[in-house]
Coordinates of C-alpha atoms in Angstrom, one line a residue:
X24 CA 0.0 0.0 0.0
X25 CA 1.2 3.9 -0.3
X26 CA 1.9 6.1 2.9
X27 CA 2.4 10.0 2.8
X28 CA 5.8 11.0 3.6
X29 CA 7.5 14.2 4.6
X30 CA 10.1 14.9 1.0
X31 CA 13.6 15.5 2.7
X32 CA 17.0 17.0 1.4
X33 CA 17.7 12.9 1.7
X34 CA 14.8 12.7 -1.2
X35 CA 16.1 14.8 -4.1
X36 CA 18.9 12.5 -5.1
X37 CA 16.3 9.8 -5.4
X38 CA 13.8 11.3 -8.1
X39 CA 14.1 12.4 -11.5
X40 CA 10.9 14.5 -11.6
X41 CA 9.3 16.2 -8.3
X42 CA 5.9 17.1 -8.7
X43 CA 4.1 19.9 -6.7
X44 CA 0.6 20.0 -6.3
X45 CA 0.2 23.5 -5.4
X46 CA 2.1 27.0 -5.0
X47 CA 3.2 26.6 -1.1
X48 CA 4.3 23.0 -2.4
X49 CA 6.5 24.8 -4.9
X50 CA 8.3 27.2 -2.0
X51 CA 8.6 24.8 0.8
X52 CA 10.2 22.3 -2.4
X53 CA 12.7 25.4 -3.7
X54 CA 13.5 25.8 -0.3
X55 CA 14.9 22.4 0.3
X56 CA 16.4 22.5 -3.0
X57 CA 14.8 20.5 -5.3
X58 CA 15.6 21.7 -8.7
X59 CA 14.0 19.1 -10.9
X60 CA 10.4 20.3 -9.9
X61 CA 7.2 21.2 -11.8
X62 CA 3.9 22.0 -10.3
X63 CA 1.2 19.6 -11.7
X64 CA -1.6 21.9 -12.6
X65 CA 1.0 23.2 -15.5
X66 CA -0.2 20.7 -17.0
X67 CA -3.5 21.3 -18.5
X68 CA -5.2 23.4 -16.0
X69 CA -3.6 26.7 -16.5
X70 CA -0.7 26.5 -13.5
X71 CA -4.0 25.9 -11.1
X72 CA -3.1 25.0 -7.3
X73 CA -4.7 21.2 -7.0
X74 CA -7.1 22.1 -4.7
X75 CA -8.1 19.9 -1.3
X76 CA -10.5 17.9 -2.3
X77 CA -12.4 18.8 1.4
X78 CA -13.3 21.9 0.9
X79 CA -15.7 21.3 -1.6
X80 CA -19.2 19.5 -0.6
X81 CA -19.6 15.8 -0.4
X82 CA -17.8 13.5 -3.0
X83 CA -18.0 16.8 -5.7
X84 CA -14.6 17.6 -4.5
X85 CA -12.9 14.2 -4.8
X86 CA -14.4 13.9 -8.7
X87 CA -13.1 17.4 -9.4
X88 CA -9.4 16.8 -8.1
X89 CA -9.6 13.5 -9.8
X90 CA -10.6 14.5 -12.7
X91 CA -7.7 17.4 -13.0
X92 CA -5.1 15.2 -11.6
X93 CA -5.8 12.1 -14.0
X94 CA -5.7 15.1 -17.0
X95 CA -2.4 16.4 -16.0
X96 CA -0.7 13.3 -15.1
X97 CA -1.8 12.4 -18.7
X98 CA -0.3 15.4 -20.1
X99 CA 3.1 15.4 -17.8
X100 CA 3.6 12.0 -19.4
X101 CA 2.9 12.6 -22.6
X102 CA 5.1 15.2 -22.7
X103 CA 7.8 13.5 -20.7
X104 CA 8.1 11.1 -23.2
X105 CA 9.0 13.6 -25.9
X106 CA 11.9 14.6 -24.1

């Protein structure tokens, strides 16, 4: 199964690709030093913050944030795999 993690300075050597979900993501990321980041929402939703899924009502958030994250991790790898 998959856990959350804090990232670490230990973590940057260990990814190729570091992908923020949202603009405070991106700061606390540059701050440790992570220089092969993106933030996800670049990818098809016009740089747009992946938003919590909570804050909307019932299961309408959860369909929302899926729905943008399955479009952008469609579109990182497409255009991943160009380069």
């Amino acid at each position: 199964y998959l856990r959350a993690s804090q990232f670490t300075k230990a973590d940057i050597a260990k990814y190729d690709l570091v992908v923020a979900l949202d603009d405070s993501n991106m700061q606390d990321l540059k701050s440790l030093g992570v220089a092969n980041l993106v933030k996800l929402g670049d990818y098809g939703y016009n740089s747009q913050d992946v938003p919590d899924p909570y804050f909307f009502d019932g299961f309408e958030g959860f369909d929302k944030v899926f729905t943008m994250i399955d479009a952008c991790v469609t579109e990182l790898f497409e255009q991943e795999m160009k380069e």
